[in-house]
Amino acid sequence: MVTSTQALFLGFMAALVVERLVELVLSNRNAARAFARGGVETGQRHYRFMVVFHTLFLVACVAEVFGLRRGFPGAWGWAALAGAVLAQGLRYWAIATLGDRWNSRIIVVPGLAPVTGGPYRFLRHPNYVAVVLELACVPLIHGAWWTALVFSVGNAALLYVRIRAEEAALGEVYAQAFSHRPRFIPEVPRG
């Protein structure tokens, strides 16, 4: 028998799946625009792995909650939900700031200056901060701590590869624009 909190969690996960599908459509549209402007893609090998990894994450969240009969952890679950919602807000702030330049692949259009507004004023990789927060928090909403642990560790390895590839592709202009911004921990400018 499915509990009311499990049903709500399943609804939340279904909403995340729909959100990812909408993001995929947006990403593909923006990637096509980038290619039309002369964009060059790198990082294709790890991108395939990243897609599978994030798909498995969504499945693992549900599988652990239902397969291991994880209960709603009360205050910890509410805190995890708040973290997951915060992650979504940060993700969409980054996406909105990048506009039609956002996509889930590494495509660099020659001659475009890096985007330094929005959350990029405070750190280099706000979308990746959102992903880190999401992978830790979403499973913990309903006590799926194994999923949170395994996918957080896997994501750290994936981000190590991804960020190196992305920063190398963006080159010297990016390095100069972001040389004083931290990668993950926001730093609020003074004055």
Coordinates of N, CA and C in Angstrom, one line a residue:
M1 N 0.8 -1.2 0.0 CA 0.0 0.0 0.0 C 0.9 1.3 0.0
V2 N 0.5 2.2 -0.8 CA 1.3 3.5 -1.0 C 0.8 4.4 0.1
T3 N 1.7 5.0 0.8 CA 1.3 6.0 1.8 C 1.1 7.4 1.2
S4 N 0.5 8.3 1.9 CA 0.2 9.6 1.3 C 1.5 10.3 1.0
T5 N 2.5 10.2 1.8 CA 3.8 10.9 1.6 C 4.5 10.2 0.4
Q6 N 4.4 8.9 0.2 CA 5.0 8.3 -1.0 C 4.3 8.8 -2.2
A7 N 3.0 8.9 -2.2 CA 2.2 9.4 -3.4 C 2.6 10.8 -3.7
L8 N 2.8 11.6 -2.7 CA 3.3 13.0 -2.9 C 4.7 13.0 -3.5
F9 N 5.5 12.2 -3.0 CA 6.9 12.1 -3.5 C 6.9 11.6 -4.9
L10 N 6.1 10.6 -5.2 CA 5.9 10.2 -6.6 C 5.5 11.3 -7.5
G11 N 4.5 12.1 -7.1 CA 4.1 13.3 -7.8 C 5.2 14.3 -8.1
F12 N 6.0 14.5 -7.0 CA 7.2 15.4 -7.1 C 8.2 14.9 -8.1
M13 N 8.4 13.6 -8.1 CA 9.4 13.0 -9.0 C 8.8 13.0 -10.5
A14 N 7.5 12.8 -10.6 CA 6.9 12.9 -12.0 C 7.1 14.4 -12.5
A15 N 6.9 15.4 -11.6 CA 7.1 16.7 -12.0 C 8.5 17.0 -12.5
L16 N 9.5 16.4 -11.8 CA 10.9 16.5 -12.1 C 11.2 15.9 -13.5
V17 N 10.5 14.7 -13.8 CA 10.7 14.1 -15.1 C 10.2 15.0 -16.2
V18 N 9.0 15.6 -16.0 CA 8.4 16.5 -17.0 C 9.3 17.7 -17.1
E19 N 9.8 18.2 -16.0 CA 10.8 19.4 -16.1 C 12.0 19.0 -16.9
R20 N 12.5 17.8 -16.7 CA 13.7 17.4 -17.5 C 13.4 17.3 -19.0
L21 N 12.2 16.8 -19.3 CA 11.8 16.7 -20.7 C 11.7 18.1 -21.4
V22 N 11.1 19.0 -20.6 CA 11.0 20.4 -21.1 C 12.4 21.0 -21.3
E23 N 13.3 20.7 -20.3 CA 14.7 21.2 -20.5 C 15.4 20.6 -21.7
L24 N 15.1 19.3 -21.9 CA 15.7 18.7 -23.1 C 15.3 19.4 -24.4
V25 N 14.0 19.7 -24.5 CA 13.5 20.4 -25.7 C 14.2 21.7 -25.8
L26 N 14.2 22.5 -24.7 CA 14.9 23.8 -24.7 C 16.3 23.7 -25.1
S27 N 17.0 22.7 -24.5 CA 18.4 22.5 -24.7 C 18.7 22.2 -26.2
N28 N 17.9 21.3 -26.8 CA 18.1 21.0 -28.2 C 17.8 22.2 -29.1
R29 N 16.8 23.0 -28.8 CA 16.5 24.2 -29.6 C 17.7 25.1 -29.5
N30 N 18.2 25.4 -28.3 CA 19.3 26.3 -28.1 C 20.6 25.8 -28.7
A31 N 20.8 24.5 -28.6 CA 22.0 23.9 -29.3 C 21.9 24.1 -30.8
A32 N 20.8 23.9 -31.4 CA 20.6 24.1 -32.8 C 21.0 25.6 -33.2
R33 N 20.5 26.5 -32.3 CA 20.8 27.9 -32.6 C 22.3 28.2 -32.5
A34 N 23.0 27.5 -31.5 CA 24.4 27.7 -31.3 C 25.2 27.2 -32.5
F35 N 24.8 26.0 -33.0 CA 25.4 25.5 -34.2 C 25.2 26.3 -35.4
A36 N 24.0 26.9 -35.5 CA 23.7 27.8 -36.6 C 24.6 29.1 -36.6
R37 N 25.1 29.5 -35.4 CA 25.9 30.6 -35.3 C 27.4 30.2 -35.3
G38 N 27.7 29.0 -35.7 CA 29.1 28.5 -35.8 C 29.6 27.9 -34.5
G39 N 28.8 27.5 -33.6 CA 29.2 26.8 -32.4 C 29.9 25.5 -32.6
V40 N 30.9 25.3 -31.8 CA 31.7 24.1 -31.8 C 31.5 23.3 -30.5
E41 N 31.2 22.0 -30.7 CA 30.9 21.1 -29.5 C 32.1 20.3 -29.1
T42 N 32.3 20.2 -27.7 CA 33.3 19.4 -27.2 C 32.6 18.6 -26.0
G43 N 33.3 17.6 -25.5 CA 32.8 16.8 -24.4 C 31.7 15.8 -24.7
Q44 N 31.6 15.4 -26.0 CA 30.5 14.5 -26.3 C 30.6 13.1 -25.6
R45 N 31.8 12.6 -25.4 CA 31.9 11.3 -24.7 C 31.3 11.3 -23.3
H46 N 31.7 12.3 -22.5 CA 31.1 12.3 -21.1 C 29.7 12.7 -21.1
Y47 N 29.2 13.4 -22.2 CA 27.8 13.9 -22.2 C 26.8 12.7 -22.2
R48 N 27.2 11.7 -23.0 CA 26.3 10.5 -23.0 C 26.2 9.9 -21.7
F49 N 27.3 9.8 -21.0 CA 27.3 9.2 -19.6 C 26.5 10.1 -18.7
M50 N 26.6 11.4 -18.8 CA 25.9 12.3 -18.0 C 24.3 12.1 -18.1
V51 N 23.9 11.9 -19.4 CA 22.4 11.7 -19.6 C 22.0 10.4 -18.9
V52 N 22.7 9.4 -19.1 CA 22.3 8.1 -18.5 C 22.4 8.2 -16.9
F53 N 23.4 8.9 -16.4 CA 23.6 9.1 -15.0 C 22.4 9.8 -14.4
H54 N 21.9 10.9 -15.0 CA 20.8 11.7 -14.5 C 19.5 11.0 -14.6
T55 N 19.4 10.2 -15.7 CA 18.2 9.4 -15.8 C 18.1 8.3 -14.7
L56 N 19.2 7.6 -14.5 CA 19.3 6.6 -13.4 C 19.0 7.2 -12.1
F57 N 19.4 8.5 -11.9 CA 19.2 9.1 -10.6 C 17.7 9.2 -10.3
L58 N 16.9 9.6 -11.3 CA 15.5 9.8 -11.1 C 14.8 8.4 -10.8
V59 N 15.3 7.4 -11.5 CA 14.8 6.0 -11.2 C 15.2 5.5 -9.9
A60 N 16.4 5.8 -9.5 CA 16.9 5.3 -8.2 C 16.2 6.0 -7.0
C61 N 15.8 7.2 -7.1 CA 15.1 7.9 -6.1 C 13.8 7.2 -5.8
V62 N 13.0 6.9 -6.8 CA 11.8 6.2 -6.7 C 12.0 4.7 -6.2
A63 N 13.0 4.1 -6.8 CA 13.2 2.7 -6.5 C 13.6 2.5 -5.0
E64 N 14.4 3.4 -4.5 CA 14.8 3.2 -3.1 C 13.6 3.5 -2.1
V65 N 12.9 4.6 -2.4 CA 11.7 4.9 -1.6 C 10.7 3.8 -1.5
F66 N 10.4 3.2 -2.7 CA 9.4 2.1 -2.7 C 10.0 0.7 -2.5
G67 N 11.2 0.5 -3.0 CA 11.8 -0.9 -2.8 C 12.2 -1.1 -1.4
L68 N 12.8 -0.1 -0.8 CA 13.3 -0.3 0.6 C 12.3 0.3 1.6
R69 N 11.1 0.7 1.1 CA 10.0 1.2 2.0 C 10.5 2.3 2.9
R70 N 11.2 3.3 2.3 CA 11.7 4.4 3.1 C 10.5 5.3 3.5
G71 N 10.5 5.7 4.8 CA 9.5 6.6 5.3 C 9.8 8.0 5.2
F72 N 8.9 8.9 5.3 CA 9.1 10.3 5.3 C 9.8 10.7 6.6
P73 N 11.0 11.3 6.5 CA 11.8 11.6 7.7 C 11.4 12.9 8.5
G74 N 10.2 13.4 8.3 CA 9.8 14.5 9.1 C 10.5 15.8 8.8
A75 N 11.1 16.4 9.8 CA 11.8 17.7 9.6 C 12.9 17.6 8.6
W76 N 13.6 16.5 8.6 CA 14.7 16.3 7.6 C 14.2 16.3 6.2
G77 N 13.0 15.7 6.0 CA 12.4 15.6 4.7 C 11.9 17.0 4.2
W78 N 11.4 17.8 5.2 CA 11.0 19.2 4.8 C 12.2 20.0 4.5
A79 N 13.3 19.8 5.2 CA 14.5 20.6 4.9 C 15.1 20.2 3.5
A80 N 15.0 18.9 3.2 CA 15.5 18.4 1.9 C 14.6 19.0 0.8
L81 N 13.3 19.0 1.1 CA 12.4 19.6 0.1 C 12.7 21.1 -0.2
A82 N 13.0 21.8 0.9 CA 13.4 23.2 0.8 C 14.7 23.4 -0.1
G83 N 15.7 22.5 0.2 CA 16.9 22.5 -0.6 C 16.7 22.1 -2.0
A84 N 15.8 21.2 -2.3 CA 15.4 20.8 -3.7 C 14.8 22.0 -4.4
V85 N 13.9 22.7 -3.8 CA 13.2 23.8 -4.4 C 14.2 25.0 -4.6
L86 N 15.1 25.2 -3.6 CA 16.2 26.2 -3.8 C 17.0 25.8 -5.0
A87 N 17.3 24.6 -5.2 CA 18.1 24.1 -6.3 C 17.4 24.4 -7.6
Q88 N 16.1 24.2 -7.7 CA 15.4 24.5 -8.9 C 15.4 26.0 -9.2
G89 N 15.2 26.8 -8.1 CA 15.3 28.3 -8.3 C 16.6 28.7 -8.9
L90 N 17.7 28.2 -8.3 CA 19.1 28.5 -8.8 C 19.2 28.1 -10.3
R91 N 18.8 26.9 -10.6 CA 18.9 26.3 -11.9 C 18.2 27.3 -12.9
Y92 N 17.0 27.7 -12.6 CA 16.2 28.5 -13.6 C 16.7 29.9 -13.6
W93 N 17.4 30.4 -12.5 CA 18.0 31.7 -12.6 C 19.2 31.7 -13.6
A94 N 20.0 30.6 -13.5 CA 21.1 30.4 -14.4 C 20.6 30.3 -15.9
I95 N 19.5 29.4 -16.1 CA 19.0 29.2 -17.4 C 18.5 30.6 -18.0
A96 N 17.7 31.3 -17.2 CA 17.2 32.6 -17.6 C 18.3 33.6 -17.9
T97 N 19.3 33.6 -17.1 CA 20.4 34.5 -17.4 C 21.1 34.2 -18.7
L98 N 21.3 32.9 -19.0 CA 22.0 32.5 -20.2 C 21.1 32.7 -21.4
G99 N 19.8 32.6 -21.2 CA 18.8 32.8 -22.3 C 19.0 31.7 -23.4
D100 N 19.1 32.1 -24.7 CA 19.2 31.1 -25.7 C 20.6 30.5 -25.8
R101 N 21.5 31.0 -25.0 CA 22.9 30.4 -24.9 C 22.9 29.2 -24.0
W102 N 21.9 28.9 -23.2 CA 21.9 27.8 -22.4 C 21.5 26.5 -23.1
N103 N 22.3 25.5 -22.9 CA 22.0 24.1 -23.3 C 22.8 23.2 -22.4
S104 N 22.4 21.9 -22.5 CA 23.1 20.9 -21.6 C 24.4 20.4 -22.1
R105 N 24.8 20.8 -23.3 CA 26.0 20.3 -23.9 C 27.1 21.4 -23.8
I106 N 28.3 21.1 -24.2 CA 29.4 22.1 -24.2 C 29.5 22.6 -25.7
I107 N 28.8 23.7 -26.0 CA 28.9 24.3 -27.3 C 29.3 25.7 -27.2
V108 N 30.5 26.0 -27.8 CA 31.0 27.4 -27.7 C 30.9 28.1 -29.1
V109 N 30.2 29.2 -29.0 CA 30.1 30.0 -30.2 C 31.3 31.0 -30.2
P110 N 32.2 31.0 -31.2 CA 33.3 31.9 -31.3 C 32.9 33.3 -31.2
G111 N 33.6 34.1 -30.5 CA 33.4 35.6 -30.5 C 32.4 36.0 -29.4
L112 N 31.7 35.2 -28.8 CA 30.7 35.6 -27.8 C 31.4 35.7 -26.4
A113 N 31.2 36.9 -25.8 CA 31.8 37.1 -24.4 C 31.0 36.2 -23.4
P114 N 31.7 35.8 -22.4 CA 31.1 35.0 -21.3 C 30.0 35.8 -20.6
V115 N 28.9 35.1 -20.2 CA 27.8 35.8 -19.5 C 28.3 35.9 -18.0
T116 N 28.3 37.1 -17.5 CA 28.8 37.4 -16.1 C 27.7 38.0 -15.2
G117 N 26.5 38.0 -15.7 CA 25.4 38.6 -14.9 C 24.7 37.5 -14.1
G118 N 23.5 37.9 -13.5 CA 22.7 36.9 -12.7 C 23.5 36.2 -11.7
P119 N 23.4 34.9 -11.5 CA 24.1 34.1 -10.5 C 25.6 34.0 -10.9
Y120 N 25.9 34.3 -12.1 CA 27.3 34.2 -12.5 C 28.1 35.4 -12.0
R121 N 27.5 36.4 -11.4 CA 28.2 37.5 -10.6 C 28.9 36.9 -9.4
F122 N 28.3 35.8 -8.9 CA 28.8 35.3 -7.6 C 29.6 34.0 -7.6
L123 N 29.4 33.3 -8.7 CA 30.2 32.0 -8.9 C 30.2 31.6 -10.3
R124 N 31.2 30.7 -10.6 CA 31.4 30.3 -12.0 C 30.3 29.3 -12.5
H125 N 29.9 28.5 -11.7 CA 29.0 27.3 -12.1 C 27.7 27.2 -11.3
P126 N 26.8 28.2 -11.4 CA 25.6 28.1 -10.5 C 24.7 26.9 -10.9
N127 N 24.7 26.5 -12.2 CA 23.9 25.4 -12.5 C 24.4 24.1 -11.9
Y128 N 25.7 24.0 -11.8 CA 26.3 22.8 -11.2 C 26.1 22.8 -9.7
V129 N 26.1 23.9 -9.1 CA 25.7 24.0 -7.7 C 24.3 23.5 -7.5
A130 N 23.4 23.9 -8.4 CA 22.0 23.5 -8.3 C 21.9 22.0 -8.4
V131 N 22.7 21.4 -9.3 CA 22.7 19.9 -9.5 C 23.2 19.2 -8.3
V132 N 24.3 19.7 -7.7 CA 24.9 19.1 -6.5 C 23.8 19.1 -5.4
L133 N 23.2 20.3 -5.2 CA 22.1 20.4 -4.2 C 21.0 19.5 -4.5
E134 N 20.6 19.4 -5.7 CA 19.4 18.6 -6.1 C 19.7 17.1 -5.9
L135 N 20.9 16.6 -6.3 CA 21.2 15.2 -6.1 C 21.3 14.8 -4.7
A136 N 21.7 15.8 -3.8 CA 21.7 15.5 -2.4 C 20.3 15.5 -1.8
C137 N 19.5 16.5 -2.1 CA 18.3 16.8 -1.5 C 17.1 16.0 -2.0
V138 N 16.9 15.8 -3.2 CA 15.7 15.2 -3.8 C 15.5 13.8 -3.2
P139 N 16.5 12.9 -3.1 CA 16.3 11.6 -2.5 C 16.0 11.7 -1.0
L140 N 16.6 12.7 -0.3 CA 16.4 12.8 1.1 C 15.0 13.3 1.5
I141 N 14.2 13.8 0.5 CA 12.9 14.2 0.8 C 12.1 13.1 1.4
H142 N 12.4 11.9 0.9 CA 11.7 10.7 1.5 C 12.6 9.6 2.0
G143 N 13.8 10.1 2.5 CA 14.7 9.1 3.2 C 15.5 8.2 2.4
A144 N 15.7 8.5 1.1 CA 16.5 7.7 0.2 C 17.9 8.1 0.3
W145 N 18.5 7.8 1.4 CA 19.9 8.3 1.7 C 20.9 7.5 0.9
W146 N 20.7 6.3 0.5 CA 21.7 5.6 -0.3 C 21.8 6.2 -1.7
T147 N 20.6 6.6 -2.3 CA 20.6 7.3 -3.6 C 21.3 8.6 -3.5
A148 N 21.1 9.4 -2.4 CA 21.7 10.7 -2.2 C 23.2 10.5 -2.1
L149 N 23.7 9.5 -1.4 CA 25.1 9.3 -1.2 C 25.8 8.8 -2.5
V150 N 25.2 7.8 -3.1 CA 25.9 7.2 -4.3 C 25.9 8.2 -5.5
F151 N 24.8 8.9 -5.7 CA 24.7 9.8 -6.8 C 25.5 11.1 -6.5
S152 N 25.6 11.5 -5.3 CA 26.4 12.6 -5.0 C 27.9 12.4 -5.2
V153 N 28.4 11.2 -4.9 CA 29.8 10.8 -5.1 C 30.0 10.7 -6.6
G154 N 29.1 10.0 -7.3 CA 29.2 9.9 -8.8 C 29.2 11.2 -9.5
N155 N 28.3 12.1 -9.0 CA 28.3 13.4 -9.6 C 29.5 14.2 -9.4
A156 N 30.2 14.0 -8.3 CA 31.5 14.7 -8.0 C 32.5 14.3 -9.1
A157 N 32.5 13.0 -9.4 CA 33.5 12.5 -10.4 C 33.1 13.1 -11.8
L158 N 31.8 13.1 -12.1 CA 31.3 13.5 -13.4 C 31.6 15.0 -13.5
L159 N 31.4 15.8 -12.5 CA 31.6 17.3 -12.5 C 33.1 17.6 -12.7
Y160 N 34.0 16.7 -12.1 CA 35.4 16.9 -12.3 C 35.8 16.9 -13.7
V161 N 35.2 15.9 -14.5 CA 35.5 15.8 -15.9 C 34.8 16.9 -16.7
R162 N 33.5 17.1 -16.3 CA 32.7 18.1 -17.1 C 33.3 19.5 -17.0
I163 N 33.6 20.0 -15.8 CA 34.1 21.3 -15.6 C 35.4 21.6 -16.2
R164 N 36.3 20.6 -16.2 CA 37.6 20.7 -16.9 C 37.4 20.9 -18.4
A165 N 36.5 20.1 -18.9 CA 36.2 20.1 -20.4 C 35.5 21.4 -20.7
E166 N 34.6 21.9 -19.9 CA 33.9 23.1 -20.2 C 34.8 24.3 -20.1
E167 N 35.6 24.4 -19.1 CA 36.5 25.6 -18.9 C 37.6 25.6 -20.0
A168 N 38.0 24.4 -20.4 CA 39.0 24.3 -21.5 C 38.4 24.8 -22.8
A169 N 37.2 24.4 -23.0 CA 36.5 24.8 -24.3 C 36.2 26.3 -24.3
L170 N 35.9 26.9 -23.2 CA 35.6 28.3 -23.1 C 36.9 29.2 -23.2
G171 N 38.0 28.7 -22.9 CA 39.3 29.3 -23.2 C 39.7 30.5 -22.3
E172 N 40.6 31.2 -22.8 CA 41.2 32.3 -22.1 C 40.3 33.5 -21.7
V173 N 39.3 33.8 -22.6 CA 38.4 34.9 -22.4 C 37.6 34.6 -21.1
Y174 N 37.1 33.3 -21.0 CA 36.4 32.8 -19.8 C 37.3 32.9 -18.6
A175 N 38.5 32.4 -18.7 CA 39.4 32.4 -17.6 C 39.6 33.8 -17.0
Q176 N 39.8 34.7 -17.9 CA 40.0 36.1 -17.5 C 38.7 36.7 -16.8
A177 N 37.6 36.4 -17.4 CA 36.3 37.0 -16.8 C 36.0 36.4 -15.5
F178 N 36.4 35.1 -15.2 CA 36.0 34.5 -14.0 C 37.2 34.2 -13.1
S179 N 38.3 34.8 -13.3 CA 39.5 34.5 -12.5 C 39.3 34.7 -11.0
H180 N 38.5 35.7 -10.6 CA 38.3 36.0 -9.2 C 37.0 35.5 -8.7
R181 N 36.3 34.7 -9.4 CA 35.0 34.1 -8.9 C 35.2 32.6 -8.5
P182 N 34.6 32.3 -7.4 CA 34.8 30.9 -7.0 C 33.9 30.0 -7.8
R183 N 34.3 28.7 -7.9 CA 33.5 27.7 -8.7 C 32.2 27.4 -8.1
F184 N 32.1 27.1 -6.8 CA 30.9 26.6 -6.2 C 30.4 27.3 -5.0
I185 N 31.2 27.9 -4.2 CA 30.7 28.6 -3.0 C 30.5 30.1 -3.4
P186 N 29.3 30.6 -3.3 CA 29.1 32.0 -3.7 C 29.9 33.0 -2.8
E187 N 30.3 34.0 -3.5 CA 31.0 35.1 -2.8 C 30.3 36.4 -3.2
V188 N 29.8 37.0 -2.2 CA 29.1 38.2 -2.4 C 30.1 39.4 -2.5
P189 N 30.1 40.1 -3.7 CA 31.0 41.2 -3.8 C 30.8 42.3 -2.8
R190 N 31.8 43.0 -2.4 CA 31.7 44.1 -1.4 C 31.5 45.4 -2.2
G191 N 30.7 46.3 -1.5 CA 30.5 47.6 -2.1 C 29.6 47.6 -3.2

